[in-house]
Amino acid sequence: MDYDYITQYSYGIVETFNLFIPRFMGGASSEDVGSNSNIYKELLTMGASPSQAREFSQNVPTYWGDQPIVAGPAYIGAVLIFLFVLSLYLVKGRLKWWLLGGSILALLLSWGKNLGFVTNFFIDYVPMYDKFRAVSSIQVLIELCIPILAILGLQQLFSRVRTNDEKMKALKMTTIILGSIAFVFLLFNSLLFSFKGAQDSIWIEQYGPDFVRALREDRKSIFTTDVIRTLVFILATAVVCWLFLKDKLKQSFTILILGVLILTDLISVDRKYVNNDNFVSARTLSKPFTPTAADQEILKDTSHYRVYDVTGDPFNGARTSYFHNALGGYHAAKPGRVQDIYDFYLAKGDMNILNMFNVKYFIIPHEKQGAVVQENQAANGNAWFVEEIISVATADEELLALQDVNTKTTAVINQNFNDKVLNKNFSLDSTAQITLVSHKPNKLVYTSQNSTDGFSVFSENYYPGWQAYIDQKPVDHVQTNFLLRGLLIPKGKHTITFKFEPKIIQTGNTITSISALLFLILLGIGAYLEFKKRNKHTILNSEA
């Protein structure tokens, strides 16, 4: 994926404090600020009714960070952060540095374009890193390392390895550091931050500067509330640890109280973003969508084809794919060539390309009926023979060449496949046909009939791991029309099969089998040696 796509969800550097203060940057992209908010009062002033003001205040754009969309803050917990910092003073050895180093590296990488030289290095030189959809997702490593190190710190607090003076000094420094950070944010937030969001200019155009001024006051209010909340948890944690060190609390009660504090801290935040409203019944989950009249009409056709839904964004929804073999659907990390085809052709409604994908039905918006079906009689089908092959030098030329060819009669291939396709022109028999007879996710079966040798294009993605067979004999197929499959088929009647047989799975199965065999051998040797040892011990005892 390209750099902009990978780094779109770059975590803000200042946003890092979300790990410590939950709604440091306003929480989710939109939050319910209630009827006591500045936004609610401003809307009433602007002439909105109480019900209208309340409805709007339930989805206020409170987030003012760098990311385009946020479902909730990446909050680890004030109590856990406290114990984590405490552990930096009490825990010694390599494990501390591994966990601390892993946390720091993951944090730096989550900043993405905000720390470009680190991100660029990993994208350019670290294998598979350029497959990341969102660099901020690497924070799962922080969410693993910090709690582990916090637990190790708590263990040291309870152990006798460290003196009480060392523990008191560590507790004092931790409280001062984290308490000072919270106090600075509490006292000087207006000087440090503007609470300005990326979309505020749009809100000014729509509702005016007074509306945005009220919005920023609400953001500031959320910020202040959560800073105070974090400060309370810091002091509570510090007091519990201090009471333990002063022998006022037993270890078991200290663990219990800290556990309650951690759960209270995390659950109270989690419930804001994952609650009963996010769950549905099993019946609803098993049938998430209700078929429309358009869906029911299409489903009468039991042949194999694709459906293209233009009532919304075809590549940002799952509904059509639930009922049909859809061209589209949503995935966070789309194949690069699919994205290119969409950007260059599908987004513009290019029928030549849509025919190439065997789009037989369109679902289009209708003013009265909502959505109606439009059948496409010109779809190329599941596979077809072509008359001509155009050879190009690069992937860019492959993509651009599609705008000038009729995909029904002409195929475009890269010169890398020249050794597999020597002919450029084919005599097309009017009676020639190729038919899909079986379709499974990992196996496709076709039958073909042609009086001459021919080249067929298959309306399926070319992807590593797929192996072609003609009459059960393996043959090479080529990438055609930028992202489809093409195959030379000799004259006569044949059965063509595509099977998904990636070598990596075969290699993995081989390694697994060898490993299992070695494990059994070692287990057997171990059992034999143990048996021999016990038998020898029994003999010695009997002789004694």
Tab-separated table of N, CA and C in Angstrom, residues 212-335:
chain	number	residue	atom	x	y	z
A	212	VAL	N	-18.724	27.171	17.089
A	212	VAL	CA	-17.421	26.511	17.254
A	212	VAL	C	-16.782	26.918	18.572
A	213	ARG	N	-17.016	28.148	19.008
A	213	ARG	CA	-16.501	28.593	20.305
A	213	ARG	C	-17.118	27.754	21.431
A	214	ALA	N	-18.398	27.479	21.315
A	214	ALA	CA	-19.070	26.630	22.307
A	214	ALA	C	-18.548	25.195	22.237
A	215	LEU	N	-18.303	24.733	21.008
A	215	LEU	CA	-17.771	23.388	20.816
A	215	LEU	C	-16.416	23.233	21.493
A	216	ARG	N	-15.555	24.220	21.325
A	216	ARG	CA	-14.219	24.147	21.933
A	216	ARG	C	-14.294	24.232	23.457
A	217	GLU	N	-15.265	24.957	23.968
A	217	GLU	CA	-15.451	24.999	25.419
A	217	GLU	C	-15.868	23.631	25.947
A	218	ASP	N	-16.694	22.931	25.190
A	218	ASP	CA	-17.089	21.580	25.599
A	218	ASP	C	-15.900	20.619	25.542
A	219	ARG	N	-15.060	20.779	24.531
A	219	ARG	CA	-13.844	19.956	24.456
A	219	ARG	C	-12.944	20.221	25.662
A	220	LYS	N	-12.831	21.478	26.010
A	220	LYS	CA	-12.024	21.846	27.168
A	220	LYS	C	-12.615	21.266	28.445
A	221	SER	N	-13.931	21.278	28.541
A	221	SER	CA	-14.606	20.734	29.721
A	221	SER	C	-14.363	19.222	29.854
A	222	ILE	N	-14.454	18.522	28.716
A	222	ILE	CA	-14.174	17.074	28.714
A	222	ILE	C	-12.731	16.822	29.137
A	223	PHE	N	-11.814	17.604	28.595
A	223	PHE	CA	-10.401	17.489	28.922
A	223	PHE	C	-10.178	17.667	30.425
A	224	THR	N	-10.744	18.738	30.986
A	224	THR	CA	-10.562	19.047	32.408
A	224	THR	C	-11.137	17.945	33.289
A	225	THR	N	-12.329	17.474	32.944
A	225	THR	CA	-12.978	16.415	33.726
A	225	THR	C	-12.109	15.174	33.791
A	226	ASP	N	-11.532	14.786	32.652
A	226	ASP	CA	-10.747	13.552	32.624
A	226	ASP	C	-9.363	13.727	33.236
A	227	VAL	N	-8.811	14.931	33.199
A	227	VAL	CA	-7.550	15.174	33.905
A	227	VAL	C	-7.763	15.022	35.408
A	228	ILE	N	-8.849	15.594	35.914
A	228	ILE	CA	-9.173	15.458	37.341
A	228	ILE	C	-9.399	13.984	37.685
A	229	ARG	N	-10.082	13.280	36.805
A	229	ARG	CA	-10.343	11.849	37.019
A	229	ARG	C	-9.034	11.076	37.151
A	230	THR	N	-8.103	11.332	36.233
A	230	THR	CA	-6.802	10.656	36.270
A	230	THR	C	-6.035	11.015	37.531
A	231	LEU	N	-6.092	12.283	37.921
A	231	LEU	CA	-5.399	12.735	39.126
A	231	LEU	C	-5.929	12.017	40.362
A	232	VAL	N	-7.237	11.804	40.436
A	232	VAL	CA	-7.843	11.086	41.560
A	232	VAL	C	-7.331	9.655	41.619
A	233	PHE	N	-7.265	8.985	40.474
A	233	PHE	CA	-6.782	7.602	40.445
A	233	PHE	C	-5.302	7.518	40.798
A	234	ILE	N	-4.523	8.517	40.385
A	234	ILE	CA	-3.093	8.538	40.736
A	234	ILE	C	-2.920	8.627	42.249
A	235	LEU	N	-3.620	9.586	42.847
A	235	LEU	CA	-3.498	9.792	44.290
A	235	LEU	C	-4.028	8.593	45.064
A	236	ALA	N	-5.112	8.003	44.583
A	236	ALA	CA	-5.674	6.831	45.257
A	236	ALA	C	-4.679	5.670	45.221
A	237	THR	N	-4.048	5.464	44.068
A	237	THR	CA	-3.072	4.383	43.931
A	237	THR	C	-1.861	4.644	44.815
A	238	ALA	N	-1.411	5.894	44.839
A	238	ALA	CA	-0.260	6.255	45.668
A	238	ALA	C	-0.555	6.034	47.147
A	239	VAL	N	-1.753	6.381	47.578
A	239	VAL	CA	-2.136	6.216	48.987
A	239	VAL	C	-2.180	4.731	49.353
A	240	VAL	N	-2.726	3.904	48.502
A	240	VAL	CA	-2.804	2.461	48.781
A	240	VAL	C	-1.399	1.879	48.920
A	241	CYS	N	-0.500	2.235	47.990
A	241	CYS	CA	0.880	1.731	48.061
A	241	CYS	C	1.590	2.250	49.311
A	242	TRP	N	1.335	3.502	49.664
A	242	TRP	CA	1.955	4.097	50.863
A	242	TRP	C	1.472	3.392	52.125
A	243	LEU	N	0.179	3.109	52.198
A	243	LEU	CA	-0.364	2.395	53.363
A	243	LEU	C	0.243	1.004	53.500
A	244	PHE	N	0.493	0.368	52.379
A	244	PHE	CA	1.123	-0.954	52.429
A	244	PHE	C	2.548	-0.845	52.969
A	245	LEU	N	3.309	0.119	52.446
A	245	LEU	CA	4.694	0.274	52.887
A	245	LEU	C	4.778	0.688	54.355
A	246	LYS	N	3.736	1.312	54.874
A	246	LYS	CA	3.686	1.715	56.286
A	246	LYS	C	3.049	0.635	57.163
A	247	ASP	N	2.837	-0.557	56.554
A	247	ASP	CA	2.249	-1.704	57.265
A	247	ASP	C	0.835	-1.423	57.775
A	248	LYS	N	0.135	-0.518	57.103
A	248	LYS	CA	-1.261	-0.235	57.446
A	248	LYS	C	-2.219	-1.148	56.686
A	249	LEU	N	-1.728	-1.740	55.583
A	249	LEU	CA	-2.531	-2.659	54.770
A	249	LEU	C	-1.737	-3.935	54.535
A	250	LYS	N	-2.415	-5.048	54.605
A	250	LYS	CA	-1.768	-6.314	54.267
A	250	LYS	C	-1.650	-6.443	52.748
A	251	GLN	N	-0.752	-7.314	52.334
A	251	GLN	CA	-0.514	-7.502	50.905
A	251	GLN	C	-1.779	-7.933	50.178
A	252	SER	N	-2.529	-8.847	50.758
A	252	SER	CA	-3.748	-9.348	50.099
A	252	SER	C	-4.771	-8.239	49.903
A	253	PHE	N	-4.931	-7.358	50.928
A	253	PHE	CA	-5.877	-6.250	50.798
A	253	PHE	C	-5.367	-5.209	49.801
A	254	THR	N	-4.059	-5.026	49.766
A	254	THR	CA	-3.477	-4.078	48.804
A	254	THR	C	-3.754	-4.532	47.376
A	255	ILE	N	-3.536	-5.830	47.124
A	255	ILE	CA	-3.810	-6.379	45.783
A	255	ILE	C	-5.284	-6.235	45.439
A	256	LEU	N	-6.151	-6.529	46.422
A	256	LEU	CA	-7.593	-6.439	46.190
A	256	LEU	C	-8.004	-5.005	45.858
A	257	ILE	N	-7.519	-4.040	46.621
A	257	ILE	CA	-7.900	-2.645	46.406
A	257	ILE	C	-7.364	-2.138	45.065
A	258	LEU	N	-6.100	-2.479	44.753
A	258	LEU	CA	-5.538	-2.058	43.467
A	258	LEU	C	-6.293	-2.706	42.314
A	259	GLY	N	-6.690	-3.967	42.478
A	259	GLY	CA	-7.477	-4.627	41.445
A	259	GLY	C	-8.808	-3.931	41.215
A	260	VAL	N	-9.451	-3.523	42.313
A	260	VAL	CA	-10.731	-2.798	42.205
A	260	VAL	C	-10.510	-1.453	41.512
A	261	LEU	N	-9.422	-0.767	41.854
A	261	LEU	CA	-9.122	0.521	41.227
A	261	LEU	C	-8.888	0.365	39.719
A	262	ILE	N	-8.134	-0.671	39.331
A	262	ILE	CA	-7.858	-0.904	37.911
A	262	ILE	C	-9.154	-1.194	37.160
A	263	LEU	N	-9.988	-2.071	37.723
A	263	LEU	CA	-11.242	-2.423	37.055
A	263	LEU	C	-12.182	-1.223	36.967
A	264	THR	N	-12.268	-0.465	38.056
A	264	THR	CA	-13.126	0.723	38.054
A	264	THR	C	-12.647	1.735	37.020
A	265	ASP	N	-11.335	1.924	36.981
A	265	ASP	CA	-10.729	2.858	36.030
A	265	ASP	C	-11.034	2.452	34.588
A	266	LEU	N	-10.768	1.196	34.248
A	266	LEU	CA	-10.906	0.750	32.861
A	266	LEU	C	-12.363	0.536	32.453
A	267	ILE	N	-13.136	-0.103	33.309
A	267	ILE	CA	-14.525	-0.419	32.937
A	267	ILE	C	-15.346	0.854	32.756
A	268	SER	N	-15.114	1.839	33.608
A	268	SER	CA	-15.896	3.088	33.491
A	268	SER	C	-15.634	3.788	32.160
A	269	VAL	N	-14.409	3.657	31.633
A	269	VAL	CA	-14.104	4.228	30.316
A	269	VAL	C	-14.635	3.320	29.212
A	270	ASP	N	-14.393	2.020	29.356
A	270	ASP	CA	-14.817	1.071	28.322
A	270	ASP	C	-16.325	1.118	28.083
A	271	ARG	N	-17.084	1.283	29.160
A	271	ARG	CA	-18.548	1.275	29.028
A	271	ARG	C	-19.073	2.466	28.230
A	272	LYS	N	-18.260	3.502	28.092
A	272	LYS	CA	-18.680	4.635	27.266
A	272	LYS	C	-18.710	4.269	25.794
A	273	TYR	N	-17.842	3.302	25.422
A	273	TYR	CA	-17.669	2.997	24.003
A	273	TYR	C	-18.109	1.584	23.626
A	274	VAL	N	-18.149	0.685	24.575
A	274	VAL	CA	-18.675	-0.665	24.329
A	274	VAL	C	-19.674	-0.970	25.437
A	275	ASN	N	-20.956	-0.946	25.088
A	275	ASN	CA	-21.997	-1.162	26.081
A	275	ASN	C	-23.128	-1.985	25.472
A	276	ASN	N	-24.243	-2.047	26.152
A	276	ASN	CA	-25.354	-2.888	25.694
A	276	ASN	C	-25.859	-2.505	24.316
A	277	ASP	N	-25.720	-1.254	23.966
A	277	ASP	CA	-26.188	-0.806	22.646
A	277	ASP	C	-25.373	-1.406	21.501
A	278	ASN	N	-24.165	-1.903	21.832
A	278	ASN	CA	-23.290	-2.466	20.795
A	278	ASN	C	-23.536	-3.951	20.551
A	279	PHE	N	-24.441	-4.541	21.302
A	279	PHE	CA	-24.696	-5.971	21.168
A	279	PHE	C	-26.121	-6.209	20.669
A	280	VAL	N	-26.264	-7.256	19.878
A	280	VAL	CA	-27.572	-7.605	19.332
A	280	VAL	C	-27.839	-9.075	19.619
A	281	SER	N	-29.069	-9.486	19.445
A	281	SER	CA	-29.437	-10.879	19.687
A	281	SER	C	-28.830	-11.777	18.615
A	282	ALA	N	-28.713	-13.061	18.939
A	282	ALA	CA	-28.163	-14.028	17.988
A	282	ALA	C	-29.015	-14.092	16.726
A	283	ARG	N	-30.315	-13.934	16.886
A	283	ARG	CA	-31.207	-13.981	15.721
A	283	ARG	C	-30.923	-12.818	14.774
A	284	THR	N	-30.711	-11.639	15.358
A	284	THR	CA	-30.403	-10.475	14.532
A	284	THR	C	-29.049	-10.642	13.848
A	285	LEU	N	-28.082	-11.215	14.585
A	285	LEU	CA	-26.752	-11.401	14.028
A	285	LEU	C	-26.761	-12.402	12.885
A	286	SER	N	-27.590	-13.441	13.006
A	286	SER	CA	-27.632	-14.464	11.958
A	286	SER	C	-28.295	-13.942	10.685
A	287	LYS	N	-29.126	-12.913	10.838
A	287	LYS	CA	-29.768	-12.292	9.674
A	287	LYS	C	-29.646	-10.769	9.790
A	288	PRO	N	-28.434	-10.257	9.537
A	288	PRO	CA	-28.196	-8.823	9.754
A	288	PRO	C	-28.890	-7.916	8.747
A	289	PHE	N	-29.269	-8.457	7.579
A	289	PHE	CA	-29.885	-7.631	6.538
A	289	PHE	C	-31.186	-8.275	6.061
A	290	THR	N	-32.122	-7.439	5.703
A	290	THR	CA	-33.391	-7.904	5.138
A	290	THR	C	-33.366	-7.684	3.634
A	291	PRO	N	-33.666	-8.711	2.846
A	291	PRO	CA	-33.608	-8.542	1.386
A	291	PRO	C	-34.669	-7.571	0.892
A	292	THR	N	-34.266	-6.720	-0.026
A	292	THR	CA	-35.204	-5.796	-0.653
A	292	THR	C	-35.845	-6.477	-1.861
A	293	ALA	N	-36.786	-5.795	-2.473
A	293	ALA	CA	-37.411	-6.329	-3.693
A	293	ALA	C	-36.362	-6.513	-4.782
A	294	ALA	N	-35.379	-5.610	-4.827
A	294	ALA	CA	-34.306	-5.716	-5.816
A	294	ALA	C	-33.465	-6.962	-5.567
A	295	ASP	N	-33.145	-7.228	-4.299
A	295	ASP	CA	-32.370	-8.425	-3.959
A	295	ASP	C	-33.124	-9.689	-4.355
A	296	GLN	N	-34.405	-9.723	-4.034
A	296	GLN	CA	-35.209	-10.912	-4.327
A	296	GLN	C	-35.317	-11.165	-5.827
A	297	GLU	N	-35.393	-10.094	-6.592
A	297	GLU	CA	-35.480	-10.246	-8.043
A	297	GLU	C	-34.181	-10.827	-8.604
A	298	ILE	N	-33.044	-10.352	-8.111
A	298	ILE	CA	-31.751	-10.845	-8.585
A	298	ILE	C	-31.548	-12.304	-8.193
A	299	LEU	N	-31.961	-12.662	-6.988
A	299	LEU	CA	-31.729	-14.012	-6.485
A	299	LEU	C	-32.491	-15.086	-7.266
A	300	LYS	N	-33.413	-14.674	-8.091
A	300	LYS	CA	-34.117	-15.653	-8.941
A	300	LYS	C	-33.166	-16.252	-9.981
A	301	ASP	N	-32.120	-15.531	-10.312
A	301	ASP	CA	-31.123	-16.003	-11.271
A	301	ASP	C	-30.112	-16.860	-10.509
A	302	THR	N	-30.078	-18.160	-10.796
A	302	THR	CA	-29.206	-19.077	-10.062
A	302	THR	C	-27.854	-19.301	-10.737
A	303	SER	N	-27.581	-18.608	-11.837
A	303	SER	CA	-26.284	-18.744	-12.496
A	303	SER	C	-25.229	-17.946	-11.722
A	304	HIS	N	-23.981	-17.997	-12.205
A	304	HIS	CA	-22.894	-17.308	-11.508
A	304	HIS	C	-22.606	-15.971	-12.200
A	305	TYR	N	-22.651	-14.898	-11.437
A	305	TYR	CA	-22.490	-13.543	-11.972
A	305	TYR	C	-22.118	-12.619	-10.825
A	306	ARG	N	-21.900	-11.351	-11.147
A	306	ARG	CA	-21.624	-10.368	-10.100
A	306	ARG	C	-22.685	-9.274	-10.118
A	307	VAL	N	-22.829	-8.665	-8.942
A	307	VAL	CA	-23.792	-7.580	-8.755
A	307	VAL	C	-23.026	-6.341	-8.313
A	308	TYR	N	-23.397	-5.208	-8.875
A	308	TYR	CA	-22.742	-3.939	-8.532
A	308	TYR	C	-23.807	-2.984	-8.004
A	309	ASP	N	-23.659	-2.610	-6.744
A	309	ASP	CA	-24.653	-1.766	-6.070
A	309	ASP	C	-24.157	-0.322	-6.055
A	310	VAL	N	-24.866	0.561	-6.764
A	310	VAL	CA	-24.466	1.968	-6.821
A	310	VAL	C	-25.409	2.858	-6.017
A	311	THR	N	-26.210	2.243	-5.125
A	311	THR	CA	-27.061	3.058	-4.257
A	311	THR	C	-26.243	3.756	-3.173
A	312	GLY	N	-25.022	3.261	-2.956
A	312	GLY	CA	-24.097	3.885	-2.006
A	312	GLY	C	-22.692	3.729	-2.543
A	313	ASP	N	-21.707	3.688	-1.652
A	313	ASP	CA	-20.327	3.444	-2.054
A	313	ASP	C	-20.126	1.938	-2.159
A	314	PRO	N	-19.906	1.399	-3.365
A	314	PRO	CA	-19.818	-0.062	-3.538
A	314	PRO	C	-18.696	-0.709	-2.736
A	315	PHE	N	-17.652	0.061	-2.435
A	315	PHE	CA	-16.506	-0.528	-1.750
A	315	PHE	C	-16.444	-0.144	-0.274
A	316	ASN	N	-17.550	0.276	0.294
A	316	ASN	CA	-17.583	0.606	1.714
A	316	ASN	C	-18.856	0.109	2.379
A	317	GLY	N	-19.312	-1.063	1.983
A	317	GLY	CA	-20.498	-1.635	2.595
A	317	GLY	C	-20.526	-3.144	2.418
A	318	ALA	N	-21.214	-3.832	3.318
A	318	ALA	CA	-21.261	-5.297	3.285
A	318	ALA	C	-22.612	-5.839	2.851
A	319	ARG	N	-23.597	-4.977	2.756
A	319	ARG	CA	-24.960	-5.450	2.525
A	319	ARG	C	-25.101	-6.249	1.225
A	320	THR	N	-24.606	-5.723	0.134
A	320	THR	CA	-24.757	-6.391	-1.159
A	320	THR	C	-24.041	-7.734	-1.162
A	321	SER	N	-22.871	-7.789	-0.551
A	321	SER	CA	-22.103	-9.034	-0.507
A	321	SER	C	-22.793	-10.096	0.334
A	322	TYR	N	-23.663	-9.695	1.251
A	322	TYR	CA	-24.386	-10.666	2.068
A	322	TYR	C	-25.340	-11.499	1.215
A	323	PHE	N	-25.945	-10.869	0.211
A	323	PHE	CA	-26.937	-11.558	-0.623
A	323	PHE	C	-26.372	-12.056	-1.952
A	324	HIS	N	-25.344	-11.399	-2.463
A	324	HIS	CA	-24.912	-11.670	-3.834
A	324	HIS	C	-23.400	-11.812	-3.924
A	325	ASN	N	-22.975	-12.325	-5.065
A	325	ASN	CA	-21.556	-12.304	-5.418
A	325	ASN	C	-21.268	-10.900	-5.944
A	326	ALA	N	-20.918	-10.028	-5.032
A	326	ALA	CA	-20.862	-8.601	-5.354
A	326	ALA	C	-19.481	-8.184	-5.842
A	327	LEU	N	-19.449	-7.205	-6.707
A	327	LEU	CA	-18.216	-6.514	-7.053
A	327	LEU	C	-18.135	-5.331	-6.087
A	328	GLY	N	-17.334	-5.470	-5.083
A	328	GLY	CA	-17.279	-4.437	-4.054
A	328	GLY	C	-17.214	-5.074	-2.681
A	329	GLY	N	-17.834	-4.439	-1.706
A	329	GLY	CA	-17.717	-4.874	-0.322
A	329	GLY	C	-16.636	-4.069	0.368
A	330	TYR	N	-16.478	-4.296	1.661
A	330	TYR	CA	-15.501	-3.493	2.414
A	330	TYR	C	-14.426	-4.383	3.021
A	331	HIS	N	-13.201	-3.918	2.946
A	331	HIS	CA	-12.090	-4.478	3.706
A	331	HIS	C	-11.101	-3.356	3.963
A	332	ALA	N	-10.532	-3.357	5.163
A	332	ALA	CA	-9.625	-2.265	5.532
A	332	ALA	C	-8.366	-2.248	4.677
A	333	ALA	N	-7.932	-3.424	4.204
A	333	ALA	CA	-6.721	-3.512	3.376
A	333	ALA	C	-7.059	-4.191	2.061
A	334	LYS	N	-7.502	-3.403	1.113
A	334	LYS	CA	-7.891	-3.955	-0.196
A	334	LYS	C	-6.639	-4.303	-1.015
A	335	PRO	N	-6.711	-5.326	-1.865
A	335	PRO	CA	-5.591	-5.581	-2.787
A	335	PRO	C	-5.301	-4.338	-3.615
